[in-house]
PDB file of C-alpha atoms in Angstrom:
ATOM      1  CA  ALA X   1      21.055  25.360  67.855  1.00 53.00           C
ATOM      2  CA  ASP X   2      21.790  27.689  70.311  1.00 74.00           C
ATOM      3  CA  LEU X   3      25.079  28.999  68.514  1.00 78.00           C
ATOM      4  CA  ALA X   4      25.655  31.969  70.929  1.00 79.00           C
ATOM      5  CA  CYS X   5      26.962  29.023  73.468  1.00 84.00           C
ATOM      6  CA  LYS X   6      28.975  27.525  70.946  1.00 86.00           C
ATOM      7  CA  THR X   7      32.829  28.434  70.718  1.00 88.00           C
ATOM      8  CA  PHE X   8      34.456  28.835  67.211  1.00 86.00           C
ATOM      9  CA  THR X   9      37.886  29.256  65.868  1.00 90.00           C
ATOM     10  CA  ILE X  10      37.091  32.169  63.186  1.00 90.00           C
ATOM     11  CA  ALA X  11      34.420  34.548  64.869  1.00 87.00           C
ATOM     12  CA  GLU X  12      32.710  35.035  61.322  1.00 89.00           C
ATOM     13  CA  ASP X  13      31.904  31.342  61.417  1.00 88.00           C
ATOM     14  CA  ARG X  14      29.383  31.916  63.829  1.00 87.00           C
ATOM     15  CA  GLN X  15      27.199  34.514  61.286  1.00 88.00           C
ATOM     16  CA  LEU X  16      27.572  32.370  58.563  1.00 86.00           C
ATOM     17  CA  LEU X  17      26.673  29.576  60.072  1.00 85.00           C
ATOM     18  CA  ALA X  18      23.564  31.171  62.077  1.00 83.00           C
ATOM     19  CA  ALA X  19      22.476  32.430  58.038  1.00 83.00           C
ATOM     20  CA  ARG X  20      22.803  28.686  57.143  1.00 80.00           C
ATOM     21  CA  TYR X  21      20.426  27.280  59.476  1.00 74.00           C
ATOM     22  CA  ARG X  22      18.110  30.489  59.080  1.00 69.00           C
ATOM     23  CA  ARG X  23      18.212  29.428  55.166  1.00 74.00           C
ATOM     24  CA  VAL X  24      17.769  25.779  55.929  1.00 69.00           C
ATOM     25  CA  PHE X  25      14.950  26.289  58.283  1.00 62.00           C
ATOM     26  CA  GLU X  26      13.220  28.391  55.845  1.00 65.00           C
ATOM     27  CA  GLU X  27      13.718  26.337  53.038  1.00 66.00           C
ATOM     28  CA  GLN X  28      12.087  23.436  54.324  1.00 65.00           C
ATOM     29  CA  LEU X  29       9.517  24.759  56.876  1.00 68.00           C
ATOM     30  CA  GLY X  30       8.996  28.481  56.001  1.00 62.00           C
ATOM     31  CA  SER X  31       6.887  27.566  52.933  1.00 70.00           C
ATOM     32  CA  SER X  32       4.889  24.662  54.661  1.00 87.00           C
ATOM     33  CA  ASP X  33       1.262  25.208  54.915  1.00 94.00           C
ATOM     34  CA  LEU X  34       0.538  21.601  56.905  1.00 95.00           C
ATOM     35  CA  LEU X  35       2.617  20.135  59.478  1.00 95.00           C
ATOM     36  CA  GLN X  36       1.272  16.419  60.283  1.00 96.00           C
ATOM     37  CA  TYR X  37       2.413  15.334  64.092  1.00 96.00           C
ATOM     38  CA  GLY X  38      -0.226  13.017  64.645  1.00 97.00           C
ATOM     39  CA  SER X  39       0.027   9.798  66.356  1.00 97.00           C
ATOM     40  CA  MET X  40       3.770  10.409  67.035  1.00 97.00           C
ATOM     41  CA  ASP X  41       3.656   9.801  70.521  1.00 97.00           C
ATOM     42  CA  TRP X  42       4.526  13.613  71.328  1.00 97.00           C
ATOM     43  CA  GLY X  43       4.182  14.936  74.838  1.00 97.00           C
ATOM     44  CA  ASP X  44       4.322  18.340  75.894  1.00 98.00           C
ATOM     45  CA  ARG X  45       8.432  18.827  75.322  1.00 97.00           C
ATOM     46  CA  GLU X  46       7.755  18.633  71.966  1.00 97.00           C
ATOM     47  CA  VAL X  47       5.003  20.405  71.828  1.00 98.00           C
ATOM     48  CA  GLN X  48       7.356  23.252  73.385  1.00 97.00           C
ATOM     49  CA  GLU X  49      10.095  22.654  70.945  1.00 94.00           C
ATOM     50  CA  LEU X  50       7.631  23.335  67.844  1.00 95.00           C
ATOM     51  CA  ALA X  51       6.331  26.240  69.672  1.00 96.00           C
ATOM     52  CA  HIS X  52       9.236  28.256  69.332  1.00 92.00           C
ATOM     53  CA  ALA X  53       9.399  27.753  65.706  1.00 91.00           C
ATOM     54  CA  LEU X  54       5.510  27.844  65.181  1.00 94.00           C
ATOM     55  CA  PRO X  55       5.507  32.270  65.028  1.00 93.00           C
ATOM     56  CA  LEU X  56       7.947  31.860  62.371  1.00 90.00           C
ATOM     57  CA  LEU X  57       5.870  29.988  60.136  1.00 91.00           C
ATOM     58  CA  ASP X  58       4.122  32.284  58.096  1.00 90.00           C
ATOM     59  CA  HIS X  59       2.209  29.881  55.724  1.00 92.00           C
ATOM     60  CA  LEU X  60       1.689  27.725  58.192  1.00 95.00           C
ATOM     61  CA  ARG X  61      -2.262  27.271  57.939  1.00 97.00           C
ATOM     62  CA  GLU X  62      -2.817  23.693  59.518  1.00 98.00           C
ATOM     63  CA  LEU X  63      -1.291  21.548  62.736  1.00 98.00           C
ATOM     64  CA  GLU X  64      -2.280  18.348  63.123  1.00 98.00           C
ATOM     65  CA  LEU X  65      -1.337  17.090  66.816  1.00 98.00           C
ATOM     66  CA  GLN X  66      -3.664  14.725  67.232  1.00 98.00           C
ATOM     67  CA  GLU X  67      -3.907  11.485  69.228  1.00 97.00           C
ATOM     68  CA  ASN X  68       0.143  12.345  70.980  1.00 97.00           C
ATOM     69  CA  ASP X  69       0.592  12.512  75.062  1.00 97.00           C
ATOM     70  CA  ILE X  70       0.060  15.909  74.965  1.00 98.00           C
ATOM     71  CA  SER X  71      -1.509  17.349  78.668  1.00 97.00           C
ATOM     72  CA  SER X  72      -2.976  20.030  80.074  1.00 97.00           C
ATOM     73  CA  ASP X  73       0.636  21.802  80.239  1.00 98.00           C
ATOM     74  CA  GLY X  74       1.413  21.658  76.551  1.00 98.00           C
ATOM     75  CA  ALA X  75      -2.141  22.759  75.659  1.00 98.00           C
ATOM     76  CA  ALA X  76      -1.283  25.753  78.149  1.00 98.00           C
ATOM     77  CA  ILE X  77       1.792  26.545  75.543  1.00 98.00           C
ATOM     78  CA  LEU X  78      -0.231  26.608  72.778  1.00 98.00           C
ATOM     79  CA  SER X  79      -2.831  28.502  74.146  1.00 98.00           C
ATOM     80  CA  ARG X  80       0.041  31.164  74.685  1.00 98.00           C
ATOM     81  CA  VAL X  81       1.738  30.870  71.330  1.00 98.00           C
ATOM     82  CA  VAL X  82      -1.810  30.676  68.623  1.00 98.00           C
ATOM     83  CA  PRO X  83      -2.073  34.114  68.566  1.00 97.00           C
ATOM     84  CA  HIS X  84       1.471  34.928  67.274  1.00 97.00           C
ATOM     85  CA  CYS X  85       0.427  32.159  64.681  1.00 97.00           C
ATOM     86  CA  LYS X  86      -1.141  34.540  62.137  1.00 95.00           C
ATOM     87  CA  SER X  87      -1.928  32.211  59.279  1.00 96.00           C
ATOM     88  CA  LEU X  88      -2.893  29.751  61.583  1.00 98.00           C
ATOM     89  CA  THR X  89      -6.487  28.590  60.921  1.00 98.00           C
ATOM     90  CA  ARG X  90      -6.681  24.960  62.004  1.00 98.00           C
ATOM     91  CA  LEU X  91      -5.761  23.137  65.185  1.00 98.00           C
ATOM     92  CA  ASN X  92      -6.106  19.588  65.847  1.00 98.00           C
ATOM     93  CA  ILE X  93      -5.502  18.559  68.962  1.00 98.00           C
ATOM     94  CA  ALA X  94      -8.412  15.986  69.349  1.00 97.00           C
ATOM     95  CA  GLY X  95      -7.273  12.727  71.789  1.00 97.00           C
ATOM     96  CA  ASN X  96      -4.869  14.078  74.009  1.00 97.00           C
ATOM     97  CA  HIS X  97      -4.820  13.773  77.603  1.00 95.00           C
ATOM     98  CA  LEU X  98      -6.338  17.673  78.272  1.00 96.00           C
ATOM     99  CA  ALA X  99      -8.397  18.723  81.305  1.00 96.00           C
ATOM    100  CA  GLU X 100     -11.444  20.062  80.652  1.00 96.00           C
ATOM    101  CA  SER X 101     -10.449  23.472  82.012  1.00 96.00           C
ATOM    102  CA  SER X 102      -6.939  23.078  79.406  1.00 97.00           C
ATOM    103  CA  ARG X 103      -9.619  22.470  76.209  1.00 97.00           C
ATOM    104  CA  ILE X 104     -11.512  25.472  77.923  1.00 97.00           C
ATOM    105  CA  ASN X 105      -8.658  27.564  77.928  1.00 97.00           C
ATOM    106  CA  LEU X 106      -7.172  27.030  74.423  1.00 98.00           C
ATOM    107  CA  ARG X 107     -10.702  27.368  72.688  1.00 98.00           C
ATOM    108  CA  ASP X 108     -10.647  30.853  74.240  1.00 98.00           C
ATOM    109  CA  ALA X 109      -6.987  31.408  73.072  1.00 98.00           C
ATOM    110  CA  TRP X 110      -7.975  30.126  69.603  1.00 98.00           C
ATOM    111  CA  LEU X 111     -11.330  32.602  69.635  1.00 98.00           C
ATOM    112  CA  ASN X 112      -9.902  35.860  71.203  1.00 98.00           C
ATOM    113  CA  ALA X 113      -7.239  35.474  68.252  1.00 98.00           C
ATOM    114  CA  GLY X 114      -9.754  35.425  65.742  1.00 98.00           C
ATOM    115  CA  LYS X 115      -9.291  32.123  64.843  1.00 98.00           C
ATOM    116  CA  PRO X 116     -12.325  30.139  63.194  1.00 98.00           C
ATOM    117  CA  LYS X 117     -14.431  28.518  65.533  1.00 96.00           C
ATOM    118  CA  ASP X 118     -14.869  25.440  63.383  1.00 97.00           C
ATOM    119  CA  GLY X 119     -10.948  24.980  62.814  1.00 98.00           C
ATOM    120  CA  LEU X 120     -10.032  24.108  66.859  1.00 98.00           C
ATOM    121  CA  GLU X 121     -10.436  20.579  66.739  1.00 97.00           C
ATOM    122  CA  ILE X 122     -10.163  19.527  70.328  1.00 95.00           C
ATOM    123  CA  GLU X 123     -12.514  16.846  71.537  1.00 87.00           C
ATOM    124  CA  ASP X 124     -10.875  13.935  73.875  1.00 73.00           C
ATOM    125  CA  VAL X 125     -11.701  10.850  71.508  1.00 53.00           C
ATOM    126  CA  ARG X 126      -9.645   8.413  73.759  1.00 49.00           C
ATOM    127  CA  ALA X 127     -12.022   8.608  76.327  1.00 49.00           C
ATOM    128  CA  ASP X 128     -14.430   7.512  73.973  1.00 45.00           C
ATOM    129  CA  ARG X 129     -12.108   4.614  72.967  1.00 45.00           C
ATOM    130  CA  THR X 130     -12.159   3.724  76.944  1.00 42.00           C
ATOM    131  CA  LYS X 131     -15.577   3.462  76.904  1.00 38.00           C
ATOM    132  CA  SER X 132     -16.007   1.051  74.370  1.00 36.00           C
ATOM    133  CA  CYS X 133     -13.593  -1.371  75.520  1.00 36.00           C
ATOM    134  CA  LEU X 134     -15.479  -1.665  78.916  1.00 38.00           C
ATOM    135  CA  SER X 135     -18.146  -4.518  79.328  1.00 35.00           C
ATOM    136  CA  SER X 136     -21.877  -3.415  78.030  1.00 37.00           C
ATOM    137  CA  GLU X 137     -23.332  -3.184  81.731  1.00 40.00           C
ATOM    138  CA  GLN X 138     -20.056  -0.555  82.570  1.00 39.00           C
ATOM    139  CA  SER X 139     -20.600   1.198  79.322  1.00 35.00           C
ATOM    140  CA  ASP X 140     -24.316   1.652  80.039  1.00 39.00           C
ATOM    141  CA  ASP X 141     -23.333   2.993  83.455  1.00 39.00           C
ATOM    142  CA  LEU X 142     -20.663   5.854  82.188  1.00 36.00           C
ATOM    143  CA  THR X 143     -23.358   6.376  79.691  1.00 34.00           C
ATOM    144  CA  TYR X 144     -26.285   6.453  81.888  1.00 31.00           C
ATOM    145  CA  SER X 145     -23.849   9.255  84.127  1.00 31.00           C
ATOM    146  CA  GLU X 146     -22.880  11.437  81.426  1.00 35.00           C
ATOM    147  CA  ARG X 147     -26.745  12.250  80.606  1.00 32.00           C
ATOM    148  CA  THR X 148     -28.567  15.068  82.899  1.00 34.00           C
ATOM    149  CA  THR X 149     -30.914  13.961  85.137  1.00 34.00           C
ATOM    150  CA  GLU X 150     -34.025  14.951  83.434  1.00 37.00           C
ATOM    151  CA  GLU X 151     -32.907  12.969  80.133  1.00 38.00           C
ATOM    152  CA  ALA X 152     -32.057   9.204  82.195  1.00 38.00           C
ATOM    153  CA  PRO X 153     -34.574   7.363  83.126  1.00 40.00           C
ATOM    154  CA  PRO X 154     -35.596   6.475  86.898  1.00 42.00           C
ATOM    155  CA  LEU X 155     -33.948   3.512  87.061  1.00 39.00           C
ATOM    156  CA  ALA X 156     -30.685   4.153  85.038  1.00 37.00           C
ATOM    157  CA  ARG X 157     -30.666   7.386  87.747  1.00 38.00           C
ATOM    158  CA  ALA X 158     -30.709   5.000  90.547  1.00 39.00           C
ATOM    159  CA  ARG X 159     -28.059   2.386  88.979  1.00 36.00           C
ATOM    160  CA  THR X 160     -26.097   5.480  88.650  1.00 36.00           C
ATOM    161  CA  ASN X 161     -26.168   6.895  91.908  1.00 39.00           C
ATOM    162  CA  ASP X 162     -25.856   3.642  93.903  1.00 41.00           C
ATOM    163  CA  ILE X 163     -22.497   2.715  91.579  1.00 40.00           C
ATOM    164  CA  LEU X 164     -21.099   6.385  92.124  1.00 41.00           C
ATOM    165  CA  GLY X 165     -22.412   6.284  95.389  1.00 44.00           C
TER     166      GLY X 165
END
């Protein structure tokens, strides 16, 4: 709560309330080593709110944000805050709506902050799930289009080129 914008009848109450807020925050979140917010329909707004608190969580080692509705904007927010989260060694943001460039930027921020390479889970598993819902013919075409031209058989390259134009 932004207590600076609130009006108090007794001015000292502002300091008292701020101290109580701080104590409750530290008791509830300050000692947490794991925050699990996966599959909660979180978006960029929730990531922005969380980002304010993350640097204050001295014991936080793992943050679960997988399978939400976080976009590249949310990934950019996380890229800026990760270097300030000294204890954070694992971040799971797989299955969100991140552009490849956002994944690269987040990975770079993670590694530049000295975080363990295997501590960042960032795959876009929703794309895999979408493919499995397609008909087998469409699914085959998607599979072939993802292969390099050296790996794909000539017939598959021709089918993919016909479909993709």
